[in-house]
Amino acid sequence: MNEFDNPIVNQRFDPAQAITEQSQRRLFLKSSAAVVALFGSNLGFAQTAKSVWGAAKPFTFESVPLSMATDGIVVPKGYRWAVLAAWGDPINGKFPVISYDVINTPEQQAKQFGMHHDGCAFFPDQGSSSKGLWVVNHEYTDDGLLHPDGMKNWSLEKVRKSQAAHGVTVAHIQKDEKGSWQVVSGPYTRRITGYTPCAISGPAAGSKYLQTASDPKGRLALGTINNCANGVTPWGTYLTCEENINGYFVKKGKVSKEEQRIGINAKGFGYRWEEFDDRFNVDLNPNEPNRFGWVVEIDPRNPDQAPIKRTALGRFKHEGAEVTLAKDGRVVVYMGDDQRGEYVYRYVSKNKYQPNQPELNRTLLDEGTLSVAQFSDNGEGRWIPLVFGQNGLTPENGFADQAYILVETRLAADQVKATPLDRPEWVAVHPTSKDVYVALTNNNQRGKEFPINAASPRENNQMGHIIRWRPRQQDAANDRFDWEIFVLAGDPDNTDPNLKGNIRGDVFGSPDGLWFDQRGILWTQTDISSGALGKGAYARITNNMMFAADPVTREFRRFLIGPNGSEVTGVDLTPDYKTMFVNIQHPGESPSERSNPDKPKAVSDWPDRKLFSRPRSATIVIWREDGKPVGA
Ligand code: FEO
Ligand code: CA
Ligand code: CA
Ligand code: CA
């Protein structure tokens, strides 16, 4: 029996909660021809949504024209921007300062902002909109830019510098009397790097899968790496998510099915850490990769507390961790696994969030249920628990215990027949309606390795799409939901229906960053790969961008264009909405993704132009000249 034929899945939901548009969608999707029609024209949008999906405050800015793309930042008329903190800037605002030609040592790098800013969050000081902590992920390094001579003369020193440029920064930031934001010194400033001791907690902590020769207890890992998107908890902690961790490890011997499933192989991604740090040599340290690929909780106001890897949330290529509360106060975390054909997950805590007893919230991410999503073709969906002994997760099928299920989450999700998606990136929850949106960036194997279905309707999905769903009873802990495609990205000018999409508003593709502000605006950031920008389906799109989207009208309006070769990823706002923070990652990236140190500015010299030898990832601040809130 197909999982979708399960009568429980197909039961009618409470008419009082019925979503008119969803019902129409289900009828609409009944015929496969309708799936084609869905992306062949704009008619796929039902017109009844206005009172249904969580709404946004109307935008007030003028769209930034595509023609303004340049090797710089373009923001709407009446807006201004400035760099807040770039790779190599001192995290205390003072020293050590990075030199023009990047001869900073590993020790200095560990006191400076890392490379390749990604997920981020502003933690206001007591609700302030002019002072707080800036926490930002440093996803990975381009070692062609990191060292003066790139990867030539490879050494332990270079490995250490690369590791020091990974991880997370916690910095104090403040708006001065002239209105300019600065990094300042303060008690919570710290760097977490690729070798910072991190506690391991939750059901898999201490298990045999996590034990190594240097940590026989399996409870203390060194470092967090490939920190992609993020989450923020109601109790004031930051979640950083370890994504493509496989690329740092190398195994020359035969790989196991578990290693293969997370992508461990004989080559890695070419970071070359294993040449000087045995931890990354899997032949010597077979369990070390199991200590990465987690969601890591950091308390930004407790610098003495080690980051904590929360194994209850599963191990995979974590993109982000979007936190919300169920109706009864339990904590719900939505997470994407960004690879072609991977899944969307949900964690629901056993205990409830206690706003007045902060000490009780420290273990909310240790005890709970991890589930994986199944999207049926009729517009309904359900969460399938990944719990030992249930749904075929038994020793007969190779699942020895719960720790194994959490370490090898992808294998467990395969077993329960989760729905393979087109590279799930960020998940965003609407602030009031609790509707959930996930960016599916692209999948060139759709229609080949992964069959077409309603949730992934386009063959060779180059442009990507966004799916949204509403949990039944609008309760995030409910195991049932109703979903639809929010938008099929594309170029309205393209005559190929597969590439055209059904956008209302401005052309875009490869959605990645997705974040709702408290006014209901869905900020959408793109990550078209450097090899695809300006070519083929992306002929008109030479740079990555950021959009404001309206959940009701489905309008996408272009808010920002990034510099050449960059990705726009990570966004937050001050509580008064008057300052927006946006990360610009890998400006100047060449299609090979590793720069030539002899020509580091071949693609971009942003943001320093002549003042620095190479482009730098950076956080920028954006504000309005008239001092009003950003966006709306
Ligand atoms: Fe680090 Fe999937 O983006
Ligand atoms: Ca991403
Ligand atoms: Ca991406
Ligand atoms: Ca990236």
CSV table of N, CA and C in Angstrom, one decimal, residues 389-484:
chain,number,residue,atom,x,y,z
A,389,GLY,N,11.4,1.2,17.1
A,389,GLY,CA,10.3,0.3,17.3
A,389,GLY,C,9.0,0.6,16.6
A,390,GLN,N,8.9,1.8,16.0
A,390,GLN,CA,7.7,2.2,15.3
A,390,GLN,C,8.0,2.3,13.8
A,391,ASN,N,7.0,2.2,13.0
A,391,ASN,CA,7.1,2.4,11.5
A,391,ASN,C,8.3,1.7,10.9
A,392,GLY,N,8.5,0.5,11.3
A,392,GLY,CA,9.6,-0.3,10.7
A,392,GLY,C,11.0,0.1,11.2
A,393,LEU,N,11.1,0.9,12.2
A,393,LEU,CA,12.5,1.3,12.7
A,393,LEU,C,12.9,0.3,13.8
A,394,THR,N,13.1,-0.9,13.3
A,394,THR,CA,13.4,-2.0,14.2
A,394,THR,C,14.7,-2.7,13.9
A,395,PRO,N,15.2,-3.5,14.8
A,395,PRO,CA,16.5,-4.2,14.6
A,395,PRO,C,16.5,-5.1,13.3
A,396,GLU,N,15.3,-5.7,13.0
A,396,GLU,CA,15.2,-6.5,11.8
A,396,GLU,C,15.5,-5.7,10.5
A,397,ASN,N,15.2,-4.4,10.6
A,397,ASN,CA,15.5,-3.5,9.4
A,397,ASN,C,16.8,-2.7,9.6
A,398,GLY,N,17.6,-3.1,10.6
A,398,GLY,CA,18.9,-2.5,10.7
A,398,GLY,C,18.9,-1.3,11.7
A,399,PHE,N,17.9,-1.0,12.4
A,399,PHE,CA,17.9,0.1,13.3
A,399,PHE,C,18.0,-0.4,14.8
A,400,ALA,N,19.2,-0.4,15.3
A,400,ALA,CA,19.5,-1.1,16.6
A,400,ALA,C,18.9,-0.4,17.8
A,401,ASP,N,18.8,1.0,17.7
A,401,ASP,CA,18.3,1.7,18.9
A,401,ASP,C,18.0,3.1,18.5
A,402,GLN,N,17.5,3.9,19.4
A,402,GLN,CA,17.2,5.3,19.1
A,402,GLN,C,18.4,6.2,18.8
A,403,ALA,N,19.5,5.9,19.4
A,403,ALA,CA,20.7,6.7,19.1
A,403,ALA,C,21.1,6.5,17.6
A,404,TYR,N,21.0,5.2,17.2
A,404,TYR,CA,21.3,5.0,15.8
A,404,TYR,C,20.4,5.8,14.8
A,405,ILE,N,19.1,5.8,15.2
A,405,ILE,CA,18.1,6.5,14.4
A,405,ILE,C,18.5,8.0,14.3
A,406,LEU,N,18.9,8.5,15.4
A,406,LEU,CA,19.2,10.0,15.4
A,406,LEU,C,20.5,10.3,14.7
A,407,VAL,N,21.5,9.3,14.8
A,407,VAL,CA,22.8,9.5,14.1
A,407,VAL,C,22.6,9.3,12.6
A,408,GLU,N,21.8,8.3,12.2
A,408,GLU,CA,21.6,8.0,10.8
A,408,GLU,C,20.1,8.4,10.4
A,409,THR,N,19.8,9.6,10.7
A,409,THR,CA,18.4,10.1,10.5
A,409,THR,C,17.9,9.9,9.1
A,410,ARG,N,18.8,10.1,8.1
A,410,ARG,CA,18.4,9.9,6.7
A,410,ARG,C,17.9,8.5,6.4
A,411,LEU,N,18.7,7.5,7.0
A,411,LEU,CA,18.3,6.1,6.7
A,411,LEU,C,16.9,5.8,7.3
A,412,ALA,N,16.7,6.4,8.5
A,412,ALA,CA,15.4,6.2,9.2
A,412,ALA,C,14.3,6.8,8.4
A,413,ALA,N,14.5,8.0,7.8
A,413,ALA,CA,13.5,8.7,7.0
A,413,ALA,C,13.3,8.0,5.7
A,414,ASP,N,14.3,7.3,5.2
A,414,ASP,CA,14.1,6.5,4.0
A,414,ASP,C,13.2,5.3,4.3
A,415,GLN,N,13.4,4.7,5.5
A,415,GLN,CA,12.6,3.6,5.9
A,415,GLN,C,11.1,3.9,6.0
A,416,VAL,N,10.8,5.1,6.5
A,416,VAL,CA,9.4,5.4,6.7
A,416,VAL,C,8.8,6.0,5.5
A,417,LYS,N,9.5,6.1,4.4
A,417,LYS,CA,9.0,6.7,3.1
A,417,LYS,C,8.6,8.1,3.2
A,418,ALA,N,9.5,8.9,3.7
A,418,ALA,CA,9.3,10.4,3.7
A,418,ALA,C,9.3,10.8,2.2
A,419,THR,N,8.9,12.1,2.0
A,419,THR,CA,8.8,12.6,0.6
A,419,THR,C,10.1,13.3,0.2
A,420,PRO,N,10.8,12.8,-0.8
A,420,PRO,CA,12.0,13.5,-1.2
A,420,PRO,C,11.7,14.8,-1.9
A,421,LEU,N,12.4,15.8,-1.5
A,421,LEU,CA,12.1,17.2,-2.0
A,421,LEU,C,13.3,17.7,-2.8
A,422,ASP,N,13.0,18.9,-3.4
A,422,ASP,CA,14.0,19.6,-4.2
A,422,ASP,C,15.0,20.5,-3.4
A,423,ARG,N,15.8,19.9,-2.5
A,423,ARG,CA,16.8,20.6,-1.7
A,423,ARG,C,16.1,21.5,-0.7
A,424,PRO,N,15.6,21.0,0.4
A,424,PRO,CA,14.9,21.9,1.4
A,424,PRO,C,16.0,22.8,2.1
A,425,GLU,N,15.8,24.1,1.9
A,425,GLU,CA,16.7,25.1,2.6
A,425,GLU,C,16.0,25.6,3.8
A,426,TRP,N,15.8,27.0,3.9
A,426,TRP,CA,15.2,27.5,5.1
A,426,TRP,C,13.7,27.2,5.2
A,427,VAL,N,13.3,27.1,6.5
A,427,VAL,CA,11.9,27.0,6.8
A,427,VAL,C,11.5,28.3,7.6
A,428,ALA,N,10.3,28.9,7.3
A,428,ALA,CA,9.9,30.1,8.0
A,428,ALA,C,8.4,29.9,8.4
A,429,VAL,N,8.2,30.3,9.7
A,429,VAL,CA,6.8,30.2,10.2
A,429,VAL,C,6.2,31.6,10.3
A,430,HIS,N,5.0,31.7,9.8
A,430,HIS,CA,4.3,33.0,9.9
A,430,HIS,C,4.0,33.4,11.3
A,431,PRO,N,4.3,34.7,11.7
A,431,PRO,CA,4.2,35.0,13.1
A,431,PRO,C,2.9,34.8,13.8
A,432,THR,N,1.8,34.9,13.1
A,432,THR,CA,0.5,34.8,13.8
A,432,THR,C,-0.3,33.5,13.3
A,433,SER,N,-0.2,33.2,12.1
A,433,SER,CA,-1.1,32.1,11.6
A,433,SER,C,-0.4,30.7,11.8
A,434,LYS,N,0.9,30.8,12.0
A,434,LYS,CA,1.7,29.5,12.2
A,434,LYS,C,1.8,28.7,10.9
A,435,ASP,N,1.4,29.3,9.8
A,435,ASP,CA,1.7,28.6,8.5
A,435,ASP,C,3.2,28.5,8.3
A,436,VAL,N,3.6,27.4,7.6
A,436,VAL,CA,5.0,27.1,7.5
A,436,VAL,C,5.4,27.1,6.0
A,437,TYR,N,6.5,27.7,5.7
A,437,TYR,CA,7.0,27.8,4.3
A,437,TYR,C,8.4,27.2,4.3
A,438,VAL,N,8.6,26.5,3.2
A,438,VAL,CA,10.0,25.9,3.0
A,438,VAL,C,10.5,26.3,1.6
A,439,ALA,N,11.7,26.8,1.5
A,439,ALA,CA,12.3,27.1,0.2
A,439,ALA,C,13.0,25.8,-0.3
A,440,LEU,N,12.6,25.4,-1.5
A,440,LEU,CA,13.1,24.3,-2.2
A,440,LEU,C,14.0,24.8,-3.4
A,441,THR,N,15.3,24.8,-3.2
A,441,THR,CA,16.1,25.7,-4.0
A,441,THR,C,16.2,25.3,-5.5
A,442,ASN,N,16.4,24.1,-5.8
A,442,ASN,CA,16.4,23.5,-7.1
A,442,ASN,C,16.8,22.1,-7.1
A,443,ASN,N,16.6,21.4,-8.2
A,443,ASN,CA,17.0,20.0,-8.2
A,443,ASN,C,17.1,19.5,-9.7
A,444,ASN,N,18.3,19.4,-10.2
A,444,ASN,CA,18.5,19.1,-11.6
A,444,ASN,C,18.3,17.6,-11.8
A,445,GLN,N,18.0,16.8,-10.8
A,445,GLN,CA,17.8,15.4,-10.9
A,445,GLN,C,16.3,15.0,-10.8
A,446,ARG,N,15.4,16.1,-10.7
A,446,ARG,CA,14.0,15.8,-10.6
A,446,ARG,C,13.5,15.3,-12.0
A,447,GLY,N,12.8,14.3,-12.0
A,447,GLY,CA,12.4,13.7,-13.2
A,447,GLY,C,13.3,12.6,-13.7
A,448,LYS,N,14.5,12.5,-13.1
A,448,LYS,CA,15.5,11.5,-13.4
A,448,LYS,C,15.6,10.6,-12.2
A,449,GLU,N,16.5,10.9,-11.3
A,449,GLU,CA,16.7,10.1,-10.1
A,449,GLU,C,15.5,10.2,-9.2
A,450,PHE,N,14.8,11.3,-9.2
A,450,PHE,CA,13.6,11.5,-8.3
A,450,PHE,C,12.4,11.8,-9.1
A,451,PRO,N,11.3,10.9,-9.0
A,451,PRO,CA,10.2,11.1,-9.8
A,451,PRO,C,9.4,12.4,-9.5
A,452,ILE,N,8.7,12.9,-10.5
A,452,ILE,CA,7.8,14.0,-10.4
A,452,ILE,C,6.6,13.6,-9.5
A,453,ASN,N,6.2,14.5,-8.6
A,453,ASN,CA,5.0,14.4,-7.9
A,453,ASN,C,4.4,15.8,-7.6
A,454,ALA,N,3.3,15.9,-6.9
A,454,ALA,CA,2.7,17.2,-6.7
A,454,ALA,C,3.6,18.1,-6.0
A,455,ALA,N,4.4,17.6,-5.0
A,455,ALA,CA,5.2,18.5,-4.2
A,455,ALA,C,6.5,18.9,-5.0
A,456,SER,N,6.8,18.2,-6.0
A,456,SER,CA,8.0,18.5,-6.9
A,456,SER,C,7.6,18.3,-8.3
A,457,PRO,N,6.8,19.3,-8.8
A,457,PRO,CA,6.1,19.1,-10.1
A,457,PRO,C,6.9,19.4,-11.3
A,458,ARG,N,8.2,19.9,-11.2
A,458,ARG,CA,8.9,20.3,-12.4
A,458,ARG,C,10.1,19.4,-12.6
A,459,GLU,N,10.2,18.9,-13.8
A,459,GLU,CA,11.4,18.1,-14.3
A,459,GLU,C,12.6,19.1,-14.3
A,460,ASN,N,13.8,18.5,-13.9
A,460,ASN,CA,15.0,19.4,-14.0
A,460,ASN,C,14.7,20.7,-13.4
A,461,ASN,N,14.3,20.7,-12.1
A,461,ASN,CA,13.8,22.0,-11.5
A,461,ASN,C,14.9,22.9,-11.2
A,462,GLN,N,15.2,23.7,-12.2
A,462,GLN,CA,16.4,24.7,-12.1
A,462,GLN,C,16.0,25.9,-11.3
A,463,MET,N,14.7,26.3,-11.3
A,463,MET,CA,14.4,27.6,-10.7
A,463,MET,C,14.0,27.5,-9.2
A,464,GLY,N,13.5,26.3,-8.8
A,464,GLY,CA,13.1,26.1,-7.4
A,464,GLY,C,11.7,26.5,-7.2
A,465,HIS,N,11.2,26.2,-6.0
A,465,HIS,CA,9.8,26.7,-5.6
A,465,HIS,C,9.7,26.8,-4.1
A,466,ILE,N,8.6,27.2,-3.6
A,466,ILE,CA,8.4,27.4,-2.2
A,466,ILE,C,7.0,26.7,-1.9
A,467,ILE,N,7.1,25.7,-1.0
A,467,ILE,CA,5.8,25.1,-0.5
A,467,ILE,C,5.4,25.7,0.8
A,468,ARG,N,4.1,25.8,1.0
A,468,ARG,CA,3.7,26.2,2.4
A,468,ARG,C,2.6,25.2,2.9
A,469,TRP,N,2.5,25.1,4.2
A,469,TRP,CA,1.4,24.3,4.7
A,469,TRP,C,0.9,24.9,6.0
A,470,ARG,N,-0.3,24.4,6.3
A,470,ARG,CA,-1.0,24.9,7.6
A,470,ARG,C,-1.2,23.6,8.4
A,471,PRO,N,-0.6,23.6,9.6
A,471,PRO,CA,-0.9,22.5,10.5
A,471,PRO,C,-2.4,22.5,10.8
A,472,ARG,N,-3.0,21.3,10.9
A,472,ARG,CA,-4.4,21.2,11.3
A,472,ARG,C,-4.6,21.8,12.6
A,473,GLN,N,-5.8,22.5,12.8
A,473,GLN,CA,-6.1,23.3,14.0
A,473,GLN,C,-5.1,24.4,14.2
A,474,GLN,N,-4.3,24.7,13.2
A,474,GLN,CA,-3.2,25.7,13.3
A,474,GLN,C,-2.4,25.4,14.5
A,475,ASP,N,-2.1,24.1,14.8
A,475,ASP,CA,-1.3,23.7,15.9
A,475,ASP,C,-0.1,23.0,15.4
A,476,ALA,N,1.1,23.6,15.7
A,476,ALA,CA,2.3,23.1,15.1
A,476,ALA,C,2.6,21.7,15.6
A,477,ALA,N,2.0,21.2,16.7
A,477,ALA,CA,2.2,19.9,17.2
A,477,ALA,C,1.3,18.8,16.5
A,478,ASN,N,0.3,19.3,15.7
A,478,ASN,CA,-0.6,18.4,15.1
A,478,ASN,C,0.2,17.6,14.0
A,479,ASP,N,-0.1,16.3,13.9
A,479,ASP,CA,0.7,15.5,13.0
A,479,ASP,C,0.1,15.5,11.6
A,480,ARG,N,-0.9,16.3,11.4
A,480,ARG,CA,-1.5,16.4,10.0
A,480,ARG,C,-1.4,17.9,9.6
A,481,PHE,N,-1.2,18.1,8.3
A,481,PHE,CA,-1.2,19.4,7.7
A,481,PHE,C,-1.8,19.4,6.3
A,482,ASP,N,-2.1,20.6,5.8
A,482,ASP,CA,-2.6,20.8,4.4
A,482,ASP,C,-1.6,21.7,3.7
A,483,TRP,N,-1.2,21.3,2.6
A,483,TRP,CA,-0.1,22.1,1.9
A,483,TRP,C,-0.5,22.5,0.5
A,484,GLU,N,0.3,23.4,0.0
A,484,GLU,CA,0.2,23.8,-1.4
A,484,GLU,C,1.5,24.4,-1.9
